[in-house]
Structure formats: C-alpha cells, structure tokens
Coordinates of N, CA, C and O in Angstrom, one line a residue:
T1 N 3.7 -63.2 87.2 CA 5.0 -63.6 87.9 C 6.4 -63.9 87.0 O 7.7 -63.9 87.4
I2 N 6.0 -63.7 85.5 CA 7.1 -64.2 84.8 C 7.9 -62.9 84.5 O 7.3 -61.9 84.4
Q3 N 9.2 -63.0 84.7 CA 10.2 -61.8 84.2 C 10.8 -62.1 83.0 O 11.1 -63.3 82.5
I4 N 10.5 -60.9 82.2 CA 11.4 -60.9 80.7 C 12.3 -59.9 80.6 O 12.2 -59.1 81.1
E5 N 13.2 -60.3 79.7 CA 14.6 -59.4 79.3 C 14.0 -59.1 78.0 O 13.7 -60.1 77.3
I6 N 13.8 -57.9 77.4 CA 13.9 -57.5 76.3 C 15.1 -57.0 75.8 O 15.7 -56.2 76.0
Q7 N 15.5 -57.7 74.8 CA 16.8 -57.7 74.0 C 16.7 -56.8 72.9 O 16.0 -57.2 71.8
G8 N 17.6 -56.0 72.5 CA 17.4 -55.4 71.2 C 18.8 -55.3 70.5 O 19.9 -55.5 71.1
H9 N 18.6 -55.3 69.5 CA 19.7 -55.7 68.4 C 19.8 -54.4 67.2 O 18.8 -53.8 67.0
T10 N 21.0 -54.6 66.4 CA 21.1 -53.5 65.6 C 21.8 -54.2 64.5 O 22.5 -55.6 64.6
D11 N 21.8 -53.9 63.3 CA 22.7 -54.5 62.2 C 24.4 -53.8 62.4 O 24.6 -53.2 63.3
D12 N 25.3 -54.1 61.4 CA 26.8 -53.4 61.9 C 27.3 -52.4 61.1 O 28.1 -51.9 61.4
L13 N 26.0 -51.6 60.6 CA 26.2 -50.3 59.7 C 26.2 -49.2 61.1 O 25.7 -49.1 61.9
G14 N 27.4 -47.9 61.0 CA 27.5 -47.3 61.7 C 28.5 -47.6 63.0 O 29.0 -48.5 63.1
D15 N 28.2 -46.4 64.2 CA 29.3 -46.5 65.3 C 28.7 -47.6 66.0 O 27.4 -47.6 66.6
D16 N 30.0 -48.4 67.0 CA 29.4 -49.1 67.4 C 28.6 -48.8 69.0 O 27.7 -49.3 69.4
K17 N 29.0 -47.4 69.3 CA 28.4 -46.9 70.5 C 27.1 -46.2 70.4 O 25.8 -46.5 70.9
V18 N 26.8 -45.9 69.0 CA 25.4 -45.3 68.5 C 24.8 -46.8 68.2 O 23.3 -46.5 68.7
N19 N 25.0 -47.6 67.4 CA 24.4 -49.2 67.7 C 23.7 -49.5 69.0 O 22.8 -49.6 69.1
L20 N 25.2 -49.5 69.9 CA 24.6 -49.7 71.2 C 23.5 -48.7 72.1 O 22.3 -49.5 72.3
M21 N 23.3 -47.6 71.9 CA 22.3 -46.9 72.3 C 21.0 -46.8 71.4 O 19.9 -46.9 72.0
L22 N 21.1 -47.2 70.1 CA 19.8 -47.5 69.3 C 19.3 -48.8 69.7 O 18.0 -48.8 70.0
S23 N 20.0 -49.9 70.0 CA 19.2 -51.2 70.6 C 18.7 -51.1 72.0 O 17.8 -51.7 72.5
E24 N 19.4 -50.1 72.7 CA 18.6 -49.9 73.9 C 17.4 -49.0 73.9 O 16.6 -49.5 74.6
S25 N 17.5 -47.8 73.2 CA 16.4 -47.2 72.9 C 15.1 -48.2 72.0 O 14.0 -48.0 72.6
R26 N 15.6 -48.8 71.6 CA 14.7 -49.9 71.0 C 13.9 -50.8 71.9 O 12.8 -51.1 71.7
C27 N 14.4 -51.2 73.1 CA 14.2 -52.0 74.0 C 13.4 -51.3 74.9 O 11.9 -51.5 75.5
K28 N 13.8 -49.9 75.2 CA 12.6 -49.1 76.1 C 11.6 -48.7 75.4 O 10.7 -48.4 76.1
S29 N 11.3 -48.7 74.1 CA 10.3 -48.4 73.7 C 9.1 -49.8 73.4 O 8.1 -49.2 74.1
V30 N 10.0 -50.7 73.5 CA 8.9 -51.9 73.8 C 8.3 -52.0 75.3 O 7.2 -52.3 75.6
Q31 N 9.5 -51.6 76.2 CA 9.1 -51.7 77.4 C 7.7 -50.7 77.9 O 6.9 -51.0 78.5
V32 N 8.0 -49.5 77.3 CA 7.1 -48.5 77.6 C 5.9 -49.0 77.0 O 4.6 -48.7 77.3
F33 N 5.6 -49.9 75.9 CA 4.6 -50.3 75.1 C 3.7 -51.1 75.9 O 2.8 -51.2 76.3
L34 N 4.7 -52.1 76.5 CA 4.2 -53.2 77.2 C 3.7 -53.1 78.5 O 2.5 -53.4 78.9
T35 N 4.1 -51.6 79.4 CA 3.7 -51.0 80.6 C 2.5 -50.2 80.2 O 1.5 -50.3 81.3
S36 N 2.2 -49.8 79.2 CA 0.9 -49.4 78.6 C -0.2 -50.2 78.6 O -1.6 -50.0 78.6
K37 N 0.2 -51.5 78.5 CA -0.8 -52.4 78.2 C -1.2 -53.0 79.4 O -2.0 -54.1 79.3
G38 N -0.6 -52.7 80.5 CA -0.6 -53.2 81.8 C 0.3 -54.1 82.7 O 0.2 -54.7 83.7
I39 N 1.3 -54.4 81.7 CA 2.4 -55.2 82.2 C 3.1 -54.4 83.5 O 3.6 -53.5 82.8
E40 N 3.4 -55.1 84.5 CA 4.1 -54.3 85.5 C 5.8 -54.1 85.1 O 6.3 -55.0 84.6
I41 N 6.2 -52.6 85.2 CA 7.7 -52.6 84.6 C 8.5 -53.4 85.5 O 9.5 -53.7 85.1
N42 N 8.6 -53.7 86.9 CA 9.4 -54.5 88.0 C 9.3 -56.1 87.1 O 10.6 -56.7 87.6
R43 N 8.7 -56.7 86.0 CA 8.7 -57.9 85.5 C 9.4 -57.5 84.2 O 10.0 -58.9 83.6
L44 N 9.7 -56.3 83.9 CA 10.6 -56.4 82.5 C 11.9 -56.1 82.7 O 12.1 -54.6 83.4
T45 N 12.8 -56.1 82.3 CA 14.0 -55.6 82.0 C 14.4 -55.5 80.9 O 14.3 -56.3 79.6
V46 N 15.5 -54.4 80.4 CA 15.9 -54.2 78.9 C 17.6 -54.4 78.9 O 18.4 -53.9 80.0
R47 N 17.7 -54.6 77.8 CA 19.0 -55.0 77.4 C 19.6 -54.8 76.3 O 18.9 -55.6 75.3
G48 N 20.3 -53.5 75.7 CA 20.7 -53.3 74.4 C 21.8 -53.9 74.1 O 23.0 -53.8 74.9
L49 N 22.3 -54.8 72.8 CA 23.1 -55.8 72.6 C 24.0 -55.0 71.4 O 24.9 -55.6 71.0
G50 N 23.3 -54.0 71.0 CA 23.8 -53.6 69.5 C 24.2 -54.4 68.7 O 23.4 -55.3 68.3
E51 N 25.4 -54.6 68.0 CA 25.6 -55.3 66.7 C 26.2 -56.6 67.0 O 26.6 -57.4 66.2
G52 N 26.1 -56.6 68.2 CA 27.3 -58.1 68.7 C 26.5 -59.4 68.6 O 27.4 -60.3 68.8
N53 N 25.4 -59.3 68.1 CA 24.9 -60.6 68.3 C 23.8 -61.1 66.8 O 22.8 -61.2 66.9
P54 N 24.4 -61.0 65.7 CA 23.5 -61.0 64.4 C 23.1 -62.6 64.3 O 23.7 -63.5 64.7
K55 N 22.1 -62.6 64.0 CA 21.3 -63.9 63.5 C 21.4 -64.4 62.3 O 21.7 -65.3 61.8
F56 N 22.2 -63.5 61.4 CA 22.3 -63.2 60.2 C 23.7 -62.6 59.3 O 23.9 -61.7 59.9
S57 N 24.1 -63.0 58.7 CA 25.4 -62.6 58.2 C 25.0 -60.9 57.6 O 23.9 -60.7 57.1
N58 N 25.9 -59.9 58.0 CA 25.8 -58.5 57.5 C 25.9 -58.0 56.3 O 26.3 -57.3 55.8
S59 N 25.5 -59.2 55.0 CA 26.1 -59.1 53.9 C 25.2 -58.7 52.6 O 25.7 -58.3 51.8
S60 N 23.8 -58.4 53.5 CA 22.8 -57.7 52.3 C 22.2 -56.7 52.9 O 22.1 -57.1 54.2
D61 N 21.2 -56.0 52.5 CA 20.3 -55.0 53.1 C 19.4 -56.0 53.8 O 18.8 -55.5 54.8
L62 N 18.9 -56.9 53.3 CA 17.6 -58.0 53.9 C 18.0 -58.7 55.1 O 17.5 -58.5 56.2
N63 N 19.4 -59.0 54.9 CA 20.0 -59.6 56.2 C 20.0 -58.6 57.5 O 19.8 -58.8 58.4
R64 N 20.6 -57.4 56.9 CA 21.0 -56.4 57.8 C 19.4 -56.1 58.6 O 19.4 -55.5 59.6
A65 N 18.7 -56.0 57.9 CA 17.2 -55.7 58.2 C 16.7 -56.5 59.0 O 15.9 -56.4 60.3
K66 N 17.0 -57.5 58.9 CA 16.7 -58.9 59.8 C 17.3 -58.9 61.3 O 17.1 -59.3 62.3
N67 N 18.5 -58.6 61.3 CA 19.3 -58.1 62.7 C 18.8 -57.0 63.4 O 19.1 -57.0 64.5
R68 N 18.2 -56.2 62.5 CA 17.3 -54.7 63.4 C 16.0 -55.4 64.0 O 15.2 -55.5 63.6
R69 N 16.3 -56.1 65.4 CA 15.3 -56.6 65.9 C 15.2 -56.6 67.8 O 15.8 -55.9 67.9
T70 N 14.1 -56.9 68.1 CA 14.0 -57.0 69.4 C 13.4 -58.5 69.8 O 12.4 -58.9 69.0
E71 N 14.0 -59.0 70.6 CA 13.6 -60.4 71.4 C 13.4 -60.4 72.7 O 13.7 -59.4 73.6
F72 N 12.3 -61.5 73.0 CA 12.2 -61.3 74.3 C 12.7 -62.9 74.9 O 12.8 -64.1 74.4
K73 N 13.2 -62.6 76.1 CA 14.0 -63.8 77.0 C 13.3 -64.0 78.4 O 13.4 -62.9 78.9
I74 N 12.9 -65.2 78.5 CA 11.9 -65.4 79.7 C 13.1 -65.5 80.9 O 14.0 -66.5 80.7
K75 N 13.1 -64.9 81.8 CA 14.4 -65.0 82.9 C 13.9 -65.7 84.1 O 14.5 -66.4 84.5
Q76 N 12.4 -65.7 84.7 CA 12.0 -66.6 85.3 C 10.4 -66.5 85.1 O 9.6 -66.1 84.7
L77 N 10.0 -67.9 85.3 CA 8.6 -68.2 85.6 C 8.1 -67.9 86.6 O 8.5 -68.5 88.1

C-alpha cells in the first residue's frame, strides 16, 4: 500500500525546458523498471524537477554528475 513519488533531477547544463523533459524521462524509465518487477503502477507517481533542486553545487563535473539523479519520496505508508 506504499505510495511512492519518483523524482528526477538534472545538472544545470543546457536549456531549462530540455532539462525538465530529461528529468521526467528519467523518472518514467524508473517507473517502467519497477512495474516490470511487479510494482503496481497506481502506487507510483513521477515528478521531473529539472535542475531546480541540486544537492551539490554545479561547480565541477563531479558535482554535476551527482546532481543527475533519481530519488524516491514515500508519499503514503
């Protein structure tokens, strides 16, 4: 019964709109994988956040790589 939000993130390189689409695509790929493993799709939501929520400063290649990520947020237990 757990509800999970899949959040996608990007670094700050490139166009904002392209980064938003990339982050949404990243989420949808994870959603497809999880449903292929038997997780019911109605338990998963996707949310692309683009470059708007970096965990690290985008000041180096290493930090930009860390910002290209997917996270899970538990919405309901």
